[in-house]
Amino acid sequence: MGTNSLKPYKRSDATQKEQVVRMFDNIASTYDLLDHVLSCGLDFWWRRQTMKLIREYKHDVILDVACGTGPLAIKASKLGAKKIIGVDVSKKMIELGSHKIQQKGLENVIALEVGDCEALRFSSNYFDVTMAGFGVRNFDNLEKGLGEMYRVTKPKGIICILEFSKPRHAPVKQLYWFYCRHVIPIIGALVARDKAAYDYLPESISRFADGKDFERILQKVGYSEVRSRLLSSGVATLYFGVKS
């Protein structure tokens, strides 16, 4: 899996990674609201399913990759984790997330920081759990990013990734793509005032190697016991693997 050539702002000469940073900085203030609205509230349930999976394994120290404003990290704090670190390329997302964490009194458990998810600063074999929610499809190089997640996970530790996927069966498939391609960009333009960002969303989903293809990539970077679970008829998928 090579470099991701999909760019949100097609008239810009900036690199894909630079454009993704710009995009998330632009939409940071409305990102959480649009997440809930555009998913019709299903994102709350998807994150609960992610936590149900993580709680079955050791989860004292957790890394949340491409953490955004930290909704997955905040959910994980309810599992009794001792330390959660969130990393994201968007400074604006981290600023908003850190403020939210302070408001909730979770700063002793959760720390968010700006960082390159494909070049993590952490020591190898450090985290019990590495997780990501709706972020890995934005990696410039998917295998490199997943390889970094593998490196920093402890032996017998787990990876848990929640990501959008492509429904395969009618009528969900047809309704889903109509919604993604015609409704989401309009709402994104009105609320976030960045139509390009919400044109990018369905395009990034359509290009993402989901399902069995993504499972094979997880296996390639080293994970075993890889499996996945479709959520909401395949609108999202929850992926799991163990570091050998």
XYZ file of C-alpha atoms in Angstrom:
244
model
C 0.000 0.000 0.000
C 1.791 3.119 -1.224
C 1.300 6.810 -0.758
C -2.249 8.148 -0.674
C -2.705 10.451 -3.686
C -6.175 11.705 -2.709
C -6.153 15.411 -1.881
C -9.004 17.469 -0.387
C -8.038 20.686 -2.197
C -7.387 19.692 -5.778
C -6.238 23.135 -6.936
C -3.518 23.305 -4.287
C 0.071 22.216 -4.908
C 0.536 21.192 -1.249
C 1.215 17.556 -0.436
C -1.575 15.195 0.573
C -0.463 15.279 4.212
C -0.272 19.094 4.243
C -3.762 19.318 2.763
C -5.212 16.884 5.312
C -3.731 19.005 8.132
C -5.236 22.142 6.583
C -8.602 20.447 6.115
C -8.901 19.272 9.716
C -7.714 22.629 11.050
C -10.435 24.275 8.933
C -13.293 22.053 10.123
C -12.134 21.435 13.711
C -14.659 23.753 15.374
C -17.649 21.979 13.814
C -16.173 18.492 13.446
C -17.776 16.850 16.496
C -21.205 18.328 15.754
C -21.108 17.201 12.124
C -19.860 13.780 13.200
C -23.029 13.284 15.244
C -25.379 14.881 12.726
C -24.025 13.216 9.586
C -23.933 9.773 11.224
C -27.463 10.311 12.624
C -26.020 9.677 16.074
C -24.687 6.237 15.163
C -21.121 7.316 15.998
C -22.001 7.127 19.724
C -23.037 3.487 19.333
C -20.012 2.638 17.161
C -17.645 3.941 19.841
C -19.470 1.958 22.539
C -18.942 -1.203 20.482
C -15.257 -0.354 20.233
C -15.010 -0.021 24.014
C -16.805 -3.341 24.544
C -14.061 -5.005 22.536
C -11.163 -3.203 24.230
C -12.409 -3.868 27.782
C -11.857 -7.626 27.270
C -8.085 -7.081 27.055
C -5.428 -5.370 29.155
C -5.859 -1.637 28.611
C -3.800 0.188 31.237
C -1.897 2.272 28.673
C -3.673 3.285 25.447
C -2.635 5.194 22.328
C -5.346 6.921 20.286
C -3.959 7.565 16.790
C -5.478 10.309 14.607
C -7.443 11.193 17.741
C -9.122 14.386 16.522
C -10.721 16.109 19.508
C -10.463 12.920 21.554
C -13.945 11.333 21.574
C -12.536 7.797 21.515
C -9.951 8.609 24.200
C -12.669 10.078 26.427
C -14.740 6.926 25.979
C -11.698 4.782 26.844
C -11.154 6.702 30.088
C -14.370 5.119 31.386
C -12.720 1.692 31.113
C -10.326 2.591 33.932
C -7.231 3.076 31.788
C -4.320 4.561 33.709
C -2.857 6.539 30.822
C -4.229 7.511 27.393
C -2.232 9.484 24.848
C -3.860 10.897 21.745
C -1.895 11.987 18.673
C -3.152 13.987 15.696
C -1.598 16.061 12.905
C -4.093 18.901 13.399
C -3.056 21.476 15.985
C -6.564 22.929 16.051
C -8.129 19.527 16.787
C -5.664 18.982 19.645
C -6.366 22.428 21.111
C -10.133 21.853 21.096
C -9.761 18.306 22.413
C -7.441 19.368 25.233
C -9.945 22.021 26.309
C -12.731 19.423 26.297
C -10.616 17.051 28.418
C -9.896 19.800 30.951
C -13.604 20.591 31.197
C -14.285 16.930 31.972
C -11.472 16.801 34.567
C -9.646 14.053 32.685
C -6.263 15.750 32.219
C -4.617 13.342 34.707
C -5.598 10.404 32.502
C -5.648 11.767 28.920
C -2.974 13.826 27.174
C -3.355 14.949 23.560
C -0.448 16.074 21.403
C 0.324 17.133 17.850
C 2.326 14.500 16.034
C 2.845 12.571 12.832
C 0.922 9.305 13.134
C 3.276 7.722 10.607
C 6.379 8.567 12.687
C 5.353 8.118 16.320
C 7.755 9.415 18.966
C 7.087 6.573 21.414
C 9.322 3.658 22.349
C 8.612 0.250 20.883
C 6.422 -2.156 22.896
C 4.927 0.614 25.050
C 1.108 0.506 24.749
C -1.352 -2.218 25.737
C -3.811 -0.928 23.143
C -3.418 1.161 20.006
C -6.682 2.394 18.572
C -8.023 4.765 15.950
C -11.450 6.104 15.091
C -12.120 7.243 11.510
C -8.537 8.347 10.943
C -6.390 5.706 9.279
C -7.913 6.188 5.835
C -6.338 9.672 5.884
C -2.811 8.313 6.346
C -0.411 9.362 3.608
C 1.020 5.834 3.695
C -1.348 3.311 5.263
C 1.146 0.486 5.794
C 3.675 2.836 7.352
C 1.106 4.219 9.781
C -0.166 0.766 10.755
C 3.427 -0.421 11.061
C 4.105 2.364 13.546
C 1.029 1.372 15.536
C 2.328 -2.204 15.548
C 5.817 -1.116 16.679
C 4.625 0.806 19.743
C 2.184 -1.920 20.853
C 3.341 -4.419 23.480
C 3.606 -8.096 22.560
C 0.140 -9.612 23.108
C -1.265 -6.088 22.970
C -4.080 -5.252 20.581
C -4.994 -2.892 17.785
C -8.592 -1.740 17.457
C -9.622 0.402 14.506
C -13.051 1.898 13.855
C -13.381 3.086 10.272
C -15.975 3.911 7.667
C -16.581 1.196 5.088
C -18.632 0.512 1.987
C -22.020 -1.202 2.373
C -22.358 -4.019 -0.170
C -26.067 -4.801 -0.196
C -29.189 -3.034 -1.457
C -30.939 -0.868 -0.456
C -28.401 0.333 2.136
C -25.659 0.589 -0.493
C -27.644 2.884 -2.793
C -29.040 5.032 0.019
C -25.614 5.343 1.636
C -23.843 6.586 -1.483
C -26.646 9.007 -2.351
C -26.375 10.426 1.173
C -22.559 10.604 1.030
C -22.302 12.192 -2.388
C -25.268 14.558 -2.384
C -26.305 15.340 1.197
C -23.047 15.367 3.192
C -21.252 17.949 0.962
C -24.217 20.332 1.202
C -24.388 20.093 4.997
C -20.604 20.382 5.221
C -20.627 23.517 3.088
C -23.389 25.116 5.163
C -22.070 24.233 8.638
C -18.304 23.910 8.238
C -18.071 26.282 5.261
C -15.644 23.882 3.626
C -17.384 21.916 0.897
C -14.097 20.419 -0.321
C -13.600 18.702 3.034
C -16.966 16.989 2.788
C -16.488 16.135 -0.873
C -13.271 14.466 0.270
C -15.078 12.349 2.893
C -17.054 10.052 0.537
C -14.128 9.911 -1.881
C -11.762 8.805 0.875
C -14.245 6.105 1.918
C -14.689 4.808 -1.630
C -10.918 4.521 -2.116
C -10.170 2.948 1.252
C -9.156 -0.723 1.314
C -11.831 -1.944 3.714
C -13.056 -5.377 4.802
C -10.863 -8.342 3.902
C -8.440 -6.066 2.044
C -7.767 -4.102 5.216
C -7.497 -7.301 7.257
C -4.752 -8.474 4.884
C -2.845 -5.222 5.416
C -3.054 -5.680 9.198
C -1.699 -9.198 8.779
C 1.073 -7.962 6.486
C 2.391 -5.495 9.077
C 2.479 -8.289 11.662
C -0.851 -8.660 13.449
C -2.387 -12.066 14.141
C -5.908 -13.117 15.123
C -7.144 -10.392 12.754
C -10.883 -10.088 12.410
C -13.533 -7.488 11.675
C -17.155 -6.775 12.490
C -19.574 -4.856 10.305
C -21.549 -2.137 12.073
C -24.831 -0.630 10.852
C -25.026 -2.822 7.742
C -21.442 -2.036 6.800
C -21.517 1.749 7.122
C -18.635 1.309 9.566
C -16.360 -1.605 10.432
C -14.529 -2.474 13.632
C -11.142 -4.159 13.069
C -9.096 -6.084 15.619
C -5.678 -7.698 15.773
C -3.107 -8.983 18.273
C 0.630 -8.259 18.205
C 2.410 -11.581 18.079
